[in-house]
Short mmCIF file of C-alpha atoms in Angstrom, two decimals:
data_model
loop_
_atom_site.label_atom_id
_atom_site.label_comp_id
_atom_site.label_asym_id
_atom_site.label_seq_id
_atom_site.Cartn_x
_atom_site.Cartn_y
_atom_site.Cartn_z
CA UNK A 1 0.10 -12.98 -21.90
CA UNK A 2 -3.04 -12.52 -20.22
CA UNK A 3 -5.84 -14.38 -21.39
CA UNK A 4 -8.37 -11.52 -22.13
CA UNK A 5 -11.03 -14.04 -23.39
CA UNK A 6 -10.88 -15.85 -19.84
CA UNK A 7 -10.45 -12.78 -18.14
CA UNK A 8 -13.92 -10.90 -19.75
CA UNK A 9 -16.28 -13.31 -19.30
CA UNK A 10 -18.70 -14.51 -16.59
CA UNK A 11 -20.69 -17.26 -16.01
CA UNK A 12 -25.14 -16.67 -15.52
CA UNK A 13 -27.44 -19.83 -14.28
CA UNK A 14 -30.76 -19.04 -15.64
CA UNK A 15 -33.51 -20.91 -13.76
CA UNK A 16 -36.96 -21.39 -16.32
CA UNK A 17 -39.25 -23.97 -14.65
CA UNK A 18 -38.64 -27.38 -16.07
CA UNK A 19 -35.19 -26.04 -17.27
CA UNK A 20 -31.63 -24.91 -16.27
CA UNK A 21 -29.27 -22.37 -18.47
CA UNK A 22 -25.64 -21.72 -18.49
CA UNK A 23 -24.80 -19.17 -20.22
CA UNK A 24 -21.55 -17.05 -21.21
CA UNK A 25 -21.47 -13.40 -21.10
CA UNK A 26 -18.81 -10.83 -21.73
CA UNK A 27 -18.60 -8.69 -18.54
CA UNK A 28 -19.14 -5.20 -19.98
CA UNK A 29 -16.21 -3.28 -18.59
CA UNK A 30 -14.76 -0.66 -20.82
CA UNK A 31 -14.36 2.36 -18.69
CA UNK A 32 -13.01 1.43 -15.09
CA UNK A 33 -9.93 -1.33 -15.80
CA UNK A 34 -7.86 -1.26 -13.15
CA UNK A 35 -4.08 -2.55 -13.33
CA UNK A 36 -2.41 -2.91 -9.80
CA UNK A 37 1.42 -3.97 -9.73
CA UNK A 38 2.59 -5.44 -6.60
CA UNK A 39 -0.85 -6.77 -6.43
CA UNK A 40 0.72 -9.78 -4.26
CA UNK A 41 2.03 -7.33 -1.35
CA UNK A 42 0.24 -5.75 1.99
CA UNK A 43 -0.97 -2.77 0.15
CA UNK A 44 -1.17 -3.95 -3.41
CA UNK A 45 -3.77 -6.46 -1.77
CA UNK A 46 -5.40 -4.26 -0.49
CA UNK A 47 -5.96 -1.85 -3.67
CA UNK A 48 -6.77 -4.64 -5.70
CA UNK A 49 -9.46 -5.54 -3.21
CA UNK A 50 -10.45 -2.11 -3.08
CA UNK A 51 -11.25 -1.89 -6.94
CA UNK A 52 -12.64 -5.05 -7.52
CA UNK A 53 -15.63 -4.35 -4.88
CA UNK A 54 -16.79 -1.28 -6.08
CA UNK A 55 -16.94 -2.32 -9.35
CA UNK A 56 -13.53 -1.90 -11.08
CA UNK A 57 -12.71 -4.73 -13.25
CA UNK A 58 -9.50 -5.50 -11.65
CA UNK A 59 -6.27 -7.43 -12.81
CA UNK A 60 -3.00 -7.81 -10.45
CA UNK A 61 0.28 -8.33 -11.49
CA UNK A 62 3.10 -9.53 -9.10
CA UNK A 63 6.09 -12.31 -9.39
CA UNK A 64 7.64 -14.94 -7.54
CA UNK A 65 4.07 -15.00 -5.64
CA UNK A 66 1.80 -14.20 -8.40
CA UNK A 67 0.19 -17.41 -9.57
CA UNK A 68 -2.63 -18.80 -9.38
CA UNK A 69 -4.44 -15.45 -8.27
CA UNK A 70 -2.29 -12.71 -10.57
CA UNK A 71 -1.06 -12.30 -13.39
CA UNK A 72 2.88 -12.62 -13.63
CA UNK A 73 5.27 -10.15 -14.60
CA UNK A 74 8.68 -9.57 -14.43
CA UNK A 75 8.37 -5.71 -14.25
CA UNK A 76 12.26 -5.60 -15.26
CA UNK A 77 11.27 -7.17 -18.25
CA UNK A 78 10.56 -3.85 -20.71
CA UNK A 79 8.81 -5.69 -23.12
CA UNK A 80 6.79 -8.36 -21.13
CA UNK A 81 5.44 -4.72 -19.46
CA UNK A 82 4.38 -3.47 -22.30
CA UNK A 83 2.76 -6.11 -23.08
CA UNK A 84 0.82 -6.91 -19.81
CA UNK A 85 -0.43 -3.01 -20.45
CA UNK A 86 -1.49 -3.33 -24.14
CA UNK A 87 -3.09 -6.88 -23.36
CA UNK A 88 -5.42 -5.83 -20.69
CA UNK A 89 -5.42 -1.94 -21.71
CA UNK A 90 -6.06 -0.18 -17.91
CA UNK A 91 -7.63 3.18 -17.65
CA UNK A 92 -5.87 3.32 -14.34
CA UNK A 93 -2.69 1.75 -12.89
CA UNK A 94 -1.25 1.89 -9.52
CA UNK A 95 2.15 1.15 -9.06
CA UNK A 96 2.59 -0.57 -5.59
CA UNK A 97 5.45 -2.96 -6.48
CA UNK A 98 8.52 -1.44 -4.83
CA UNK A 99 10.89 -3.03 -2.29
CA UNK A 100 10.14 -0.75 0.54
CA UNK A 101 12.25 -2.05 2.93
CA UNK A 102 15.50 0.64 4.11
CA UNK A 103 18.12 -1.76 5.27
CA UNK A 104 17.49 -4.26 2.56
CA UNK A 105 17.25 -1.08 0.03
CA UNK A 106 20.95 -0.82 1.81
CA UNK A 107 22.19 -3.99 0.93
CA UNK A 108 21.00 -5.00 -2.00
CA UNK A 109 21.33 -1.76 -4.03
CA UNK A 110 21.32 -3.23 -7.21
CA UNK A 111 18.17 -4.75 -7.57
CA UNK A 112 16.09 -2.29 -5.70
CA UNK A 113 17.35 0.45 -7.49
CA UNK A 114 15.89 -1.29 -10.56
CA UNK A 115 12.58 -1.95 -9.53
CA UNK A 116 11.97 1.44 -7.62
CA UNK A 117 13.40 3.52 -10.39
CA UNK A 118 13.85 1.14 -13.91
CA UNK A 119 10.92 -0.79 -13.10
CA UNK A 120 8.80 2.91 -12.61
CA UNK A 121 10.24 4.53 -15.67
CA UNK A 122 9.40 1.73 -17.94
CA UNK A 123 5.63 1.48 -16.68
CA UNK A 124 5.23 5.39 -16.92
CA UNK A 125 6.89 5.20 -20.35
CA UNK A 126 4.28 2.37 -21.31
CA UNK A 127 1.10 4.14 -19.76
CA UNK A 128 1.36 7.44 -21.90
CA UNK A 129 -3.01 8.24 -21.97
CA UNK A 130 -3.46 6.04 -18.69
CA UNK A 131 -3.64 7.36 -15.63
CA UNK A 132 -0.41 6.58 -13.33
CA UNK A 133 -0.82 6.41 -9.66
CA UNK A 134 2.68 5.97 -8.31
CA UNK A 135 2.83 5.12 -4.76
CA UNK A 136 5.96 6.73 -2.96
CA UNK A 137 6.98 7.40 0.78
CA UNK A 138 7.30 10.04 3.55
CA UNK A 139 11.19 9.25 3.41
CA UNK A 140 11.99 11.30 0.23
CA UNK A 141 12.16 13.92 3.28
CA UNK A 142 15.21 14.48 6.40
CA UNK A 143 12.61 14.70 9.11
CA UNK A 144 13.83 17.83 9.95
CA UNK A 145 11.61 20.77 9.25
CA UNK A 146 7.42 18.77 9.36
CA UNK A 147 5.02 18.84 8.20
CA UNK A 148 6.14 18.68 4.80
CA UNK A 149 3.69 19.99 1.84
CA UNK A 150 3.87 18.27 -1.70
CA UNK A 151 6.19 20.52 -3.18
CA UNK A 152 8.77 21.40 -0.04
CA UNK A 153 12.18 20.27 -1.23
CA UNK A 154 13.08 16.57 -0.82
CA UNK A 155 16.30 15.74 1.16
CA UNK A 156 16.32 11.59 1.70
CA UNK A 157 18.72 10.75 4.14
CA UNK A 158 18.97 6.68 3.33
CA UNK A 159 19.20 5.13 -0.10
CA UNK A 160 15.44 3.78 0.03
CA UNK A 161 14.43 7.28 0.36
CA UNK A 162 16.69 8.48 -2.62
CA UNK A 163 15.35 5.58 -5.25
CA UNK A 164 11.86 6.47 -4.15
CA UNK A 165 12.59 10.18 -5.19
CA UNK A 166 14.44 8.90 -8.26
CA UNK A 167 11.49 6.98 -9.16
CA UNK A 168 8.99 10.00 -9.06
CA UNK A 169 11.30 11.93 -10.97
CA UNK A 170 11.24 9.07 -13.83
CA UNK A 171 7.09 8.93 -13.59
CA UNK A 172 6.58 12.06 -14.22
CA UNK A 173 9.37 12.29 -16.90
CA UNK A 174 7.60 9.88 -18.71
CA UNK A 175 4.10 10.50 -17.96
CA UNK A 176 3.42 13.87 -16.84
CA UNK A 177 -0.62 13.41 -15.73
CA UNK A 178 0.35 11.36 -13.35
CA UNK A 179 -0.22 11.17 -9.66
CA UNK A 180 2.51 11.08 -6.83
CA UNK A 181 0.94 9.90 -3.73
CA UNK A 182 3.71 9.82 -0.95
CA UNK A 183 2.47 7.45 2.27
CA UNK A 184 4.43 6.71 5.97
CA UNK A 185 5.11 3.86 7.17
CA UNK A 186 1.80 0.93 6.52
CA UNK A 187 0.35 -1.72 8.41
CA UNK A 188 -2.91 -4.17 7.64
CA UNK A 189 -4.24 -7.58 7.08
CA UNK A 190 -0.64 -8.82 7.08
CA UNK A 191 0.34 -12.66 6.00
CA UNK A 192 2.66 -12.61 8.74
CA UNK A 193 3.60 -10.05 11.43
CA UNK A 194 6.47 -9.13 9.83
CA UNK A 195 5.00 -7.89 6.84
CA UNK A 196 4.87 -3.98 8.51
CA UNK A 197 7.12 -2.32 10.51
CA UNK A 198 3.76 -1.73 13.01
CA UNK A 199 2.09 -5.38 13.23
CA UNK A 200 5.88 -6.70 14.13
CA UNK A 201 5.57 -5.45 17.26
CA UNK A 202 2.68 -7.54 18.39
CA UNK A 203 5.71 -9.72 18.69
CA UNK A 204 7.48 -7.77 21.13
CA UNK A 205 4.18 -7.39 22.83
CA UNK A 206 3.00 -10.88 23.46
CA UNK A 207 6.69 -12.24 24.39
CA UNK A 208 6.17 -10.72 28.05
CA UNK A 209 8.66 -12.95 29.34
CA UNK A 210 11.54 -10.75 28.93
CA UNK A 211 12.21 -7.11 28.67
CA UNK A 212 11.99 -5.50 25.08
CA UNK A 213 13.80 -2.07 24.46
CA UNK A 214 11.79 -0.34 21.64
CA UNK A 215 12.48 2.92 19.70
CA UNK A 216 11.03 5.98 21.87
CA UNK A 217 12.72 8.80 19.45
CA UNK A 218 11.63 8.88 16.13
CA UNK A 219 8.35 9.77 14.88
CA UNK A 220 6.00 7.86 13.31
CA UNK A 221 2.39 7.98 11.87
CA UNK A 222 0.78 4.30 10.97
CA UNK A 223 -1.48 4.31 7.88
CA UNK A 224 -3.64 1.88 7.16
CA UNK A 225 -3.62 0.30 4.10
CA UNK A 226 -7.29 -0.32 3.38
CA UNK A 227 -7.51 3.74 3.84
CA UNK A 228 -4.30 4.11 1.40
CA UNK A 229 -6.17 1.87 -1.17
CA UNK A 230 -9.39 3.73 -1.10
CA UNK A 231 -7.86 7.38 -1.28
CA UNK A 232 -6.22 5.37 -4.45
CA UNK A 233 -10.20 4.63 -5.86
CA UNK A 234 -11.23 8.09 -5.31
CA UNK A 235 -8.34 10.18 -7.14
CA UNK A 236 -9.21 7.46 -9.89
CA UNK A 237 -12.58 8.08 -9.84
CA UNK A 238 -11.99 11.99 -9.33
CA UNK A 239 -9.64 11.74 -12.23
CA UNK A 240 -12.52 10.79 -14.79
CA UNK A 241 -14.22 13.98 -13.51
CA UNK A 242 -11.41 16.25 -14.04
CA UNK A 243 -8.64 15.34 -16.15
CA UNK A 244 -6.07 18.29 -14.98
CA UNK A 245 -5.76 16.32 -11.62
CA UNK A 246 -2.21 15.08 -11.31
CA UNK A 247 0.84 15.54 -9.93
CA UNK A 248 2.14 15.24 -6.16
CA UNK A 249 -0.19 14.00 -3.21
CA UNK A 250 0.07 13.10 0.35
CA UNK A 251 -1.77 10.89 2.52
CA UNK A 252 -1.03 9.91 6.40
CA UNK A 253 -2.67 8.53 9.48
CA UNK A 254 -3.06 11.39 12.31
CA UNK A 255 -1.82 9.61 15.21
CA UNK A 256 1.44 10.53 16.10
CA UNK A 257 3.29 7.40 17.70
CA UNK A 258 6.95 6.32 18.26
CA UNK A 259 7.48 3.14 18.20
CA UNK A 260 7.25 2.12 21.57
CA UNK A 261 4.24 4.00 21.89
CA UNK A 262 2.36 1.84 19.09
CA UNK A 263 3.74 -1.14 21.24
CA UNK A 264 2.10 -0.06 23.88
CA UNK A 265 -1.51 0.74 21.65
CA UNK A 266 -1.08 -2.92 20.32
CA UNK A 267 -1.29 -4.37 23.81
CA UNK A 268 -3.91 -1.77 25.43
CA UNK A 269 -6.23 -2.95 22.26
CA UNK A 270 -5.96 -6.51 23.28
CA UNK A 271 -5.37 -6.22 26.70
CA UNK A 272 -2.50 -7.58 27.16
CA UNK A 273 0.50 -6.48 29.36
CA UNK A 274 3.13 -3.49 28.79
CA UNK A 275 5.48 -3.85 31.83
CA UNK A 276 8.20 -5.84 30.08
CA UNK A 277 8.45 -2.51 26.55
CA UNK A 278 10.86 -0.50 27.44
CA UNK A 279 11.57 3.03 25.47
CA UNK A 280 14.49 3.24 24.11
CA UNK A 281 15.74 7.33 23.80
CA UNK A 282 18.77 7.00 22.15
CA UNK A 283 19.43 6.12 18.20
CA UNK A 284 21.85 3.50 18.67
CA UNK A 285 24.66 4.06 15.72
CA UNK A 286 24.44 0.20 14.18
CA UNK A 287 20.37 0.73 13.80
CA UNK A 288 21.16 -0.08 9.67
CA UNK A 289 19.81 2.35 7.01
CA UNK A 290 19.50 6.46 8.76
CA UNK A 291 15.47 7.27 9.41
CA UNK A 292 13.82 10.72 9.29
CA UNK A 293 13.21 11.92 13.00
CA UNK A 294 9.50 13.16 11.95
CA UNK A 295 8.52 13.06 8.21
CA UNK A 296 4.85 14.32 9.15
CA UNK A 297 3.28 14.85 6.07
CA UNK A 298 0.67 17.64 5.17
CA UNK A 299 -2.26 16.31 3.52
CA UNK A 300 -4.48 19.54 3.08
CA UNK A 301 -4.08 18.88 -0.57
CA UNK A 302 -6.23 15.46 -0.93
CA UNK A 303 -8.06 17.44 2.04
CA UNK A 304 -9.26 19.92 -0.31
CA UNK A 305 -10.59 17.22 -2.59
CA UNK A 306 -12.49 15.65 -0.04
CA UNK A 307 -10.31 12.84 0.33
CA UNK A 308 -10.10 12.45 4.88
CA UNK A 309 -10.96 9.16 5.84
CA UNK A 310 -9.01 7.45 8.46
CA UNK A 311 -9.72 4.27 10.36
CA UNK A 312 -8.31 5.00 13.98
CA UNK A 313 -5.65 2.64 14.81
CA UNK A 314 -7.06 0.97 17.84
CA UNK A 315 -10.42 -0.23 15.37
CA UNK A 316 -7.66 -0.75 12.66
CA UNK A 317 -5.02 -2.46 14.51
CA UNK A 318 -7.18 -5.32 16.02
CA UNK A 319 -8.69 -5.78 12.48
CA UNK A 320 -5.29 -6.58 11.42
CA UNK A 321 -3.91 -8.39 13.88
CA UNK A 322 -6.42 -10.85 15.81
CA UNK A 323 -6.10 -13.48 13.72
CA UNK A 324 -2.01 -13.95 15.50
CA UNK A 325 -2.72 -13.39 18.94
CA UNK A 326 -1.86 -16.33 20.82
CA UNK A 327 -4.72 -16.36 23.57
CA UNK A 328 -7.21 -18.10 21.53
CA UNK A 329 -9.77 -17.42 23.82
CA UNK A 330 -9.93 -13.36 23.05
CA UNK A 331 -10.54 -14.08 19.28
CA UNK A 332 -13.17 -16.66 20.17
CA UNK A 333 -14.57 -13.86 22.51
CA UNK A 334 -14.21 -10.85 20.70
CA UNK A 335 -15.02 -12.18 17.30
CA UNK A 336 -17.06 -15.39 17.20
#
């Protein structure tokens, strides 16, 4: 359970001359609670950093990584949810926690199934007078027929896609003000390249010793995740303002890359060679769990609220990814 009384209460130094203070205080927080599941992944972290510096009092839930830093939660545990939620009582949760990954989605039905869609209901069923931000994906769509607008008819063609949809379907079952914001494929301040589909390929990149064949069909649009987590602040905050806002959003980045091509933006933002990437301009048939060919999302909707921020990927790429270049000397240069 959490432990509200540690959780609301700070810490002041008070400095009279001749004399030093410590003092409690409760940290007066009533309207802007913010609960972020997933908190422990690349874009949970980065909503739950997103909140807690513009003033949101902030609490993260994950799992198997969640201590010492969040609170932990089995979120396939009905009643341990409903009690994280009536413990710390949110105005606001986003629901990052998924497993996001296609081919693993593929394999291990099972358990994702569960936490996309279970896992979903049960929070939406627990957050009836909170507002819901569920975070889905571009892939509830085929690819065939972009850009797609928030209500054009989903058609998933792998099983990620399908439990995403699924999941929606039980949010807004269960809590009908909430908001549906559908994202492409992310990429950020990774723990380890292979965190994102896009910061993997810095791997491809820097091993310029042999030849790497790279996807040069499908279409893709990177999104950061610090942009995803502050378009996730600002629907909060525009949701105090106008309670009828709800139901299905879309947010992208604007460059249009395969995935060769965002090998080849990695290493022209570090300088560092592209000879050896090779495009690749067939699908081969054992590439694991089918993708959309172009799942371009419209985002005129969050447009029309103001909402159009985006980081371009060269500035956001090199944020992410200096710290695992192995040429020491550029990071000393470039950031020290």
């Amino acid at each position: 359970r959490l432990d509200m009384n540690r959780s609301e209460k700070e810490m002041k130094i008070f400095f009279i001359p001749g004399h030093v203070e410590i003092v409690e205080e409760p940290i007066d927080a009533p309207f802007r609670r913010v609960l972020v599941t997933g908190a422990t992944g690349l874009l949970g972290r980065a909503v739950y950093k997103e909140f807690r510096n513009h003033d949101w009092y902030t609490v993260g839930s994950g799992f198997s990584r969640a201590r010492p830093r969040f609170e932990k939660c089995d979120l396939l545990d009905a009643s341990a949810v409903k009690q994280m939620i009536q413990d710390f009582q949110p105005n606001v949760i986003v629901h990052c926690a998924a497993e996001r990954r296609p081919d693993v989605v593929q394999n291990q039905t099972e358990s994702a199934t569960n936490l996309n869609v279970a896992a979903s209901g049960t929070i939406a069923k627990e957050s009836a007078g909170i507002f819901l931000i569920y975070i889905s994906t571009d892939y509830v769509f085929d690819g065939c027929n972009p850009p797609y607008k928030e209500h054009d008819t989903p058609n998933p063609l792998n099983l990620y896609g399908k439990t995403k949809l699924e999941g929606e379907r039980e949010v807004l079952r269960h809590n009908p003000g909430a908001v549906i914001l559908r994202v492409p494929v992310l990429y950020g301040d990774v723990e380890k390249t292979a965190e994102s589909a896009v910061t993997v390929l810095l791997d491809n990149v820097q091993d310029s010793s042999v030849p790497s064949t790279i996807d040069h069909c499908q279409q893709r649009f990177p999104t950061y995740v610090k942009d995803v987590a502050r378009v996730c602040r600002l629907l909060s905050e525009k949701r105090f303002q106008d309670p009828s806002l709800r139901g299905i959003f879309h947010f992208s980045g604007k460059e249009q890359m395969t995935k060769y091509e965002i090998a080849c933006a990695i290493a022209d933002a570090f300088n560092l060679p592209s000879d050896h990437l090779r495009p690749l301009t067939e699908v081969p048939t054992d590439s694991g769990a089918l993708r959309p060919q172009n799942a371009q999302l419209d985002c005129s909707r969050l447009e029309g609220l103001g909402i159009r921020h985006h980081t371009p990927f060269k500035i956001a790429i090199t944020e992410s990814l200096w710290p695992f270049l192995h040429d020491k000397r550029w990071r000393q240069t470039v950031f020290h």
